mmCIF file of C-alpha atoms in Angstrom:
data_model
loop_
_atom_site.group_PDB
_atom_site.id
_atom_site.type_symbol
_atom_site.label_atom_id
_atom_site.label_comp_id
_atom_site.label_asym_id
_atom_site.label_seq_id
_atom_site.Cartn_x
_atom_site.Cartn_y
_atom_site.Cartn_z
ATOM 1 C CA GLN A 1213 2.343 6.852 5.869
ATOM 2 C CA GLN A 1214 0.790 3.762 3.595
ATOM 3 C CA GLN A 1215 0.078 5.970 0.644
ATOM 4 C CA VAL A 1216 0.430 5.625 -3.514
ATOM 5 C CA LYS A 1217 -0.392 8.406 -5.382
ATOM 6 C CA GLN A 1218 -1.335 7.648 -8.763
ATOM 7 C CA SER A 1219 -2.019 9.822 -11.835
ATOM 8 C CA PRO A 1220 -4.017 10.647 -14.125
ATOM 9 C CA GLN A 1221 -6.929 9.212 -13.433
ATOM 10 C CA SER A 1222 -7.826 8.566 -17.046
ATOM 11 C CA LEU A 1223 -6.151 8.886 -19.802
ATOM 12 C CA ILE A 1224 -7.152 8.584 -23.910
ATOM 13 C CA VAL A 1225 -4.308 7.817 -26.094
ATOM 14 C CA GLN A 1226 -4.312 7.007 -29.768
ATOM 15 C CA LYS A 1227 -3.080 3.767 -31.350
ATOM 16 C CA GLY A 1228 0.772 3.762 -31.463
ATOM 17 C CA GLY A 1229 1.209 6.485 -29.077
ATOM 18 C CA ILE A 1230 2.714 6.132 -25.729
ATOM 19 C CA SER A 1231 0.693 5.821 -22.528
ATOM 20 C CA ILE A 1232 2.324 7.060 -19.662
ATOM 21 C CA ILE A 1233 0.645 6.741 -15.815
ATOM 22 C CA ASN A 1234 2.914 8.210 -12.687
ATOM 23 C CA CYS A 1235 3.075 7.098 -9.238
ATOM 24 C CA ALA A 1236 4.326 8.611 -6.415
ATOM 25 C CA TYR A 1237 5.016 6.963 -2.635
ATOM 26 C CA GLU A 1238 6.072 8.297 0.858
ATOM 27 C CA ASN A 1239 7.025 5.174 2.877
ATOM 28 C CA THR A 1240 10.865 4.745 2.179
ATOM 29 C CA ALA A 1241 10.163 1.040 3.658
ATOM 30 C CA PHE A 1242 8.445 0.113 0.365
ATOM 31 C CA ASP A 1243 10.740 -2.303 -1.335
ATOM 32 C CA TYR A 1244 8.457 -3.546 -4.413
ATOM 33 C CA PHE A 1245 6.456 -1.446 -6.932
ATOM 34 C CA PRO A 1246 4.053 -4.207 -9.087
ATOM 35 C CA TRP A 1247 1.668 -2.951 -12.086
ATOM 36 C CA TYR A 1248 -1.744 -4.261 -12.191
ATOM 37 C CA GLN A 1249 -4.022 -4.282 -15.177
ATOM 38 C CA GLN A 1250 -7.632 -4.760 -14.455
ATOM 39 C CA PHE A 1251 -10.438 -5.693 -17.155
ATOM 40 C CA PRO A 1252 -14.093 -4.716 -16.568
ATOM 41 C CA GLY A 1253 -15.481 -7.718 -14.735
ATOM 42 C CA LYS A 1254 -12.227 -9.017 -13.922
ATOM 43 C CA GLY A 1255 -9.984 -9.224 -10.580
ATOM 44 C CA PRO A 1256 -6.656 -6.815 -11.454
ATOM 45 C CA ALA A 1257 -3.603 -8.946 -12.914
ATOM 46 C CA LEU A 1258 0.141 -8.363 -12.647
ATOM 47 C CA LEU A 1259 1.601 -6.633 -15.471
ATOM 48 C CA ILE A 1260 5.221 -6.132 -14.551
ATOM 49 C CA ALA A 1261 7.004 -5.241 -11.029
ATOM 50 C CA ILE A 1262 10.275 -3.645 -10.067
ATOM 51 C CA ARG A 1263 12.522 -3.383 -6.836
ATOM 52 C CA PRO A 1264 14.090 -0.092 -6.156
ATOM 53 C CA ASP A 1265 17.538 -1.305 -6.589
ATOM 54 C CA VAL A 1266 16.868 -0.831 -10.623
ATOM 55 C CA SER A 1267 15.753 2.338 -12.493
ATOM 56 C CA GLU A 1268 14.121 0.419 -15.286
ATOM 57 C CA LYS A 1269 12.675 -2.831 -16.591
ATOM 58 C CA LYS A 1270 11.075 -3.579 -19.571
ATOM 59 C CA GLU A 1271 8.613 -6.354 -20.378
ATOM 60 C CA GLY A 1272 7.598 -6.108 -24.387
ATOM 61 C CA ARG A 1273 5.616 -3.240 -24.712
ATOM 62 C CA PHE A 1274 5.741 -2.246 -20.838
ATOM 63 C CA THR A 1275 8.412 -0.352 -19.215
ATOM 64 C CA ILE A 1276 8.671 0.800 -15.315
ATOM 65 C CA SER A 1277 10.834 3.692 -14.826
ATOM 66 C CA PHE A 1278 11.739 4.148 -11.185
ATOM 67 C CA ASN A 1279 13.124 7.389 -9.376
ATOM 68 C CA LYS A 1280 14.056 6.305 -5.556
ATOM 69 C CA SER A 1281 15.253 9.939 -4.733
ATOM 70 C CA ALA A 1282 12.269 11.086 -6.099
ATOM 71 C CA LYS A 1283 9.877 8.248 -4.746
ATOM 72 C CA GLN A 1284 8.303 8.231 -7.985
ATOM 73 C CA PHE A 1285 7.774 5.244 -10.178
ATOM 74 C CA SER A 1286 5.863 5.467 -13.808
ATOM 75 C CA LEU A 1287 4.655 2.995 -16.002
ATOM 76 C CA HIS A 1288 5.056 3.499 -19.907
ATOM 77 C CA ILE A 1289 3.079 1.566 -22.627
ATOM 78 C CA MET A 1290 4.931 2.071 -25.843
ATOM 79 C CA ASP A 1291 3.093 1.536 -29.290
ATOM 80 C CA SER A 1292 -0.574 1.316 -27.314
ATOM 81 C CA GLN A 1293 -3.428 -0.844 -28.711
ATOM 82 C CA PRO A 1294 -7.096 -0.813 -28.308
ATOM 83 C CA GLY A 1295 -6.433 -4.101 -26.288
ATOM 84 C CA ASP A 1296 -4.671 -2.251 -23.902
ATOM 85 C CA SER A 1297 -7.945 -0.081 -22.898
ATOM 86 C CA ALA A 1298 -8.415 -1.433 -19.037
ATOM 87 C CA THR A 1299 -7.699 0.477 -15.903
ATOM 88 C CA TYR A 1300 -4.232 0.232 -14.613
ATOM 89 C CA PHE A 1301 -3.108 0.352 -10.866
ATOM 90 C CA CYS A 1302 0.057 0.946 -9.400
ATOM 91 C CA ALA A 1303 0.962 -0.567 -5.748
ATOM 92 C CA ALA A 1304 3.919 -0.774 -3.643
ATOM 93 C CA LYS A 1305 4.489 -3.158 -0.623
ATOM 94 C CA THR A 1306 6.987 -3.910 2.171
ATOM 95 C CA ASN A 1307 8.589 -7.369 2.608
ATOM 96 C CA THR A 1308 8.344 -7.405 6.357
ATOM 97 C CA GLY A 1309 6.289 -9.801 8.077
ATOM 98 C CA THR A 1310 2.753 -8.588 9.260
ATOM 99 C CA ALA A 1311 3.478 -5.309 6.848
ATOM 100 C CA SER A 1312 3.350 -7.522 3.804
ATOM 101 C CA LYS A 1313 0.094 -6.261 2.114
ATOM 102 C CA LEU A 1314 0.140 -4.400 -1.051
ATOM 103 C CA THR A 1315 -0.782 -0.447 -1.024
ATOM 104 C CA PHE A 1316 -2.787 0.355 -4.162
ATOM 105 C CA GLY A 1317 -2.922 3.990 -5.935
ATOM 106 C CA THR A 1318 -6.499 5.006 -7.159
ATOM 107 C CA GLY A 1319 -6.388 3.581 -10.557
ATOM 108 C CA THR A 1320 -5.967 5.248 -14.138
ATOM 109 C CA ARG A 1321 -8.637 4.181 -16.879
ATOM 110 C CA LEU A 1322 -7.002 3.735 -19.984
ATOM 111 C CA GLN A 1323 -8.391 4.424 -23.478
ATOM 112 C CA VAL A 1324 -6.834 3.489 -26.620
ATOM 113 C CA THR A 1325 -8.654 5.041 -29.599
ATOM 114 C CA LEU A 1326 -8.098 3.798 -33.256
ATOM 115 C CA ASN B 960 -4.115 -25.140 -12.874
ATOM 116 C CA ALA B 961 -7.248 -23.497 -11.522
ATOM 117 C CA GLY B 962 -6.406 -19.254 -10.375
ATOM 118 C CA VAL B 963 -8.038 -18.005 -7.322
ATOM 119 C CA MET B 964 -11.290 -18.593 -6.974
ATOM 120 C CA GLN B 965 -14.305 -16.884 -5.578
ATOM 121 C CA ASN B 966 -17.678 -16.896 -5.110
ATOM 122 C CA PRO B 967 -20.115 -16.169 -5.633
ATOM 123 C CA ARG B 968 -19.415 -14.036 -8.457
ATOM 124 C CA HIS B 969 -22.417 -11.585 -7.597
ATOM 125 C CA LEU B 970 -24.629 -11.347 -4.249
ATOM 126 C CA VAL B 971 -27.672 -9.411 -3.580
ATOM 127 C CA ARG B 972 -28.803 -9.038 0.033
ATOM 128 C CA ARG B 973 -31.804 -7.117 1.467
ATOM 129 C CA ARG B 974 -30.155 -4.366 4.288
ATOM 130 C CA GLY B 975 -29.907 -5.883 7.805
ATOM 131 C CA GLN B 976 -29.063 -9.528 6.077
ATOM 132 C CA GLU B 977 -25.468 -11.607 6.397
ATOM 133 C CA ALA B 978 -23.613 -11.807 3.231
ATOM 134 C CA ARG B 979 -20.929 -14.687 3.298
ATOM 135 C CA LEU B 980 -18.182 -14.328 0.355
ATOM 136 C CA ARG B 981 -15.748 -17.368 -0.306
ATOM 137 C CA CYS B 982 -12.380 -17.729 -1.533
ATOM 138 C CA SER B 983 -10.275 -20.657 -2.504
ATOM 139 C CA PRO B 984 -6.376 -19.810 -3.129
ATOM 140 C CA MET B 985 -4.510 -21.260 -6.001
ATOM 141 C CA LYS B 986 -2.855 -24.413 -5.220
ATOM 142 C CA GLY B 987 0.249 -24.315 -2.761
ATOM 143 C CA HIS B 988 -1.053 -20.563 -1.769
ATOM 144 C CA SER B 989 -1.440 -20.005 1.944
ATOM 145 C CA HIS B 990 -1.614 -16.587 2.323
ATOM 146 C CA VAL B 991 -5.288 -14.700 1.509
ATOM 147 C CA TYR B 992 -5.760 -11.276 1.464
ATOM 148 C CA TRP B 993 -9.134 -9.394 0.941
ATOM 149 C CA TYR B 994 -9.601 -6.043 -0.968
ATOM 150 C CA ARG B 995 -12.469 -4.163 -1.457
ATOM 151 C CA GLN B 996 -13.414 -1.955 -4.498
ATOM 152 C CA LEU B 997 -15.532 0.900 -4.373
ATOM 153 C CA PRO B 998 -16.875 2.134 -7.832
ATOM 154 C CA GLU B 999 -14.610 4.336 -9.560
ATOM 155 C CA GLU B 1000 -11.983 3.551 -7.133
ATOM 156 C CA GLY B 1001 -8.647 1.708 -6.186
ATOM 157 C CA LEU B 1002 -8.568 -1.310 -4.180
ATOM 158 C CA LYS B 1003 -8.421 -1.008 -0.360
ATOM 159 C CA PHE B 1004 -7.072 -3.913 2.014
ATOM 160 C CA MET B 1005 -8.915 -5.001 4.198
ATOM 161 C CA VAL B 1006 -6.954 -8.275 5.933
ATOM 162 C CA TYR B 1007 -4.472 -10.969 5.747
ATOM 163 C CA LEU B 1008 -4.682 -14.318 6.797
ATOM 164 C CA GLN B 1009 -2.622 -17.407 6.799
ATOM 165 C CA LYS B 1010 -4.122 -21.037 7.637
ATOM 166 C CA GLU B 1011 -5.870 -20.390 10.923
ATOM 167 C CA ASN B 1012 -4.437 -16.722 11.653
ATOM 168 C CA ILE B 1013 -5.117 -13.280 11.162
ATOM 169 C CA ILE B 1014 -2.169 -11.841 10.196
ATOM 170 C CA ASP B 1015 -3.142 -8.093 9.753
ATOM 171 C CA GLU B 1016 -6.754 -6.907 9.897
ATOM 172 C CA SER B 1017 -6.010 -3.136 10.097
ATOM 173 C CA GLY B 1018 -8.440 -2.315 7.265
ATOM 174 C CA MET B 1019 -11.382 -4.348 8.084
ATOM 175 C CA PRO B 1020 -14.306 -2.031 9.644
ATOM 176 C CA LYS B 1021 -14.407 -2.801 13.361
ATOM 177 C CA GLU B 1022 -18.090 -3.639 13.590
ATOM 178 C CA ARG B 1023 -19.898 -6.197 11.323
ATOM 179 C CA PHE B 1024 -17.072 -7.745 9.312
ATOM 180 C CA SER B 1025 -14.767 -10.537 9.945
ATOM 181 C CA ALA B 1026 -12.992 -13.137 8.025
ATOM 182 C CA GLU B 1027 -11.527 -16.478 8.611
ATOM 183 C CA PHE B 1028 -9.083 -18.921 6.883
ATOM 184 C CA PRO B 1029 -9.730 -22.222 8.121
ATOM 185 C CA LYS B 1030 -7.266 -25.418 7.900
ATOM 186 C CA GLU B 1031 -9.561 -26.941 5.834
ATOM 187 C CA GLY B 1032 -11.820 -25.082 3.121
ATOM 188 C CA PRO B 1033 -12.314 -21.571 1.823
ATOM 189 C CA SER B 1034 -11.570 -18.563 3.481
ATOM 190 C CA ILE B 1035 -14.694 -16.638 4.087
ATOM 191 C CA LEU B 1036 -15.248 -13.055 4.405
ATOM 192 C CA ARG B 1037 -18.433 -12.159 6.317
ATOM 193 C CA ILE B 1038 -20.893 -8.945 6.701
ATOM 194 C CA GLN B 1039 -23.477 -8.869 9.049
ATOM 195 C CA GLN B 1040 -26.178 -6.684 8.796
ATOM 196 C CA VAL B 1041 -25.693 -5.660 5.725
ATOM 197 C CA VAL B 1042 -25.900 -1.765 4.896
ATOM 198 C CA ARG B 1043 -25.988 0.019 1.437
ATOM 199 C CA GLY B 1044 -22.289 1.760 2.007
ATOM 200 C CA ASP B 1045 -21.434 -2.140 1.841
ATOM 201 C CA SER B 1046 -22.038 -2.307 -1.720
ATOM 202 C CA ALA B 1047 -18.715 -2.795 -3.710
ATOM 203 C CA ALA B 1048 -16.649 -5.724 -5.214
ATOM 204 C CA TYR B 1049 -14.913 -7.606 -2.739
ATOM 205 C CA PHE B 1050 -11.370 -9.286 -4.406
ATOM 206 C CA CYS B 1051 -9.515 -11.693 -2.664
ATOM 207 C CA ALA B 1052 -6.103 -12.578 -3.459
ATOM 208 C CA SER B 1053 -3.297 -15.412 -2.767
ATOM 209 C CA SER B 1054 0.507 -15.889 -2.454
ATOM 210 C CA PRO B 1055 2.686 -18.544 -1.204
ATOM 211 C CA PRO B 1056 4.495 -18.215 1.535
ATOM 212 C CA GLN B 1057 6.968 -14.903 1.103
ATOM 213 C CA GLY B 1058 10.050 -16.797 2.287
ATOM 214 C CA ARG B 1059 12.756 -14.214 0.756
ATOM 215 C CA GLY B 1060 11.800 -11.587 -1.779
ATOM 216 C CA ASN B 1061 8.277 -11.037 -2.833
ATOM 217 C CA SER B 1062 5.805 -13.115 -4.061
ATOM 218 C CA PRO B 1063 3.190 -11.737 -6.530
ATOM 219 C CA LEU B 1064 -0.359 -11.544 -5.406
ATOM 220 C CA HIS B 1065 -3.030 -13.459 -7.764
ATOM 221 C CA PHE B 1066 -6.276 -12.388 -7.837
ATOM 222 C CA GLY B 1067 -9.537 -13.798 -8.188
ATOM 223 C CA ASN B 1068 -12.225 -12.180 -10.681
ATOM 224 C CA GLY B 1069 -13.907 -10.992 -7.526
ATOM 225 C CA THR B 1070 -17.832 -10.781 -5.823
ATOM 226 C CA ARG B 1071 -19.834 -7.895 -6.449
ATOM 227 C CA LEU B 1072 -22.108 -7.365 -3.589
ATOM 228 C CA THR B 1073 -25.262 -5.418 -3.968
ATOM 229 C CA VAL B 1074 -27.277 -4.490 -0.715
ATOM 230 C CA THR B 1075 -30.984 -3.083 -1.579
#
């Protein structure tokens, strides 16, 4: 099954709070898990990515937590700012030739309020 | 260092007309992917191309849709005899040759197709 399930669909967080977005996958052949950020009228931009051989990756205020046995991964945005308001997509990919396309979750619309 | 360039940004077509969407990948990138995004939905994979080759078209509708990435020039996504359900944002992404490991996909800003 080439499917990635993402939740919640939308999220409102106060400035300074922690935003948490969750994703689950089924295909155990996935070996690369990026998160993309999309602003209105723009294309998705790579935010941070992780491989399944590590359980956590942190870049600035953004952290991916990865649970291989549960086939779940999540994005944590610490100290959320109004400028973080955007739609976030998780994705997954295999690295096997013709199957190397990205499969996206359905997206989470994040709004950070003052 | 130009990113992925898509044109036009907005395209309006009447039902039954043809839509041609263009994508120039980033310099040095030889792999192109097309995705479709419906309002309030995620990105759905359509087709993956390398120069002069279609690698994976499992997400392309069987009829009216075609894609190419010629040796010279941009990749083209063509939609013939458009219908209202084709209205969506179409995104192109490119990556360098995959080689070892995973190369990130870089997306353009999309073409927003409206069928009236």
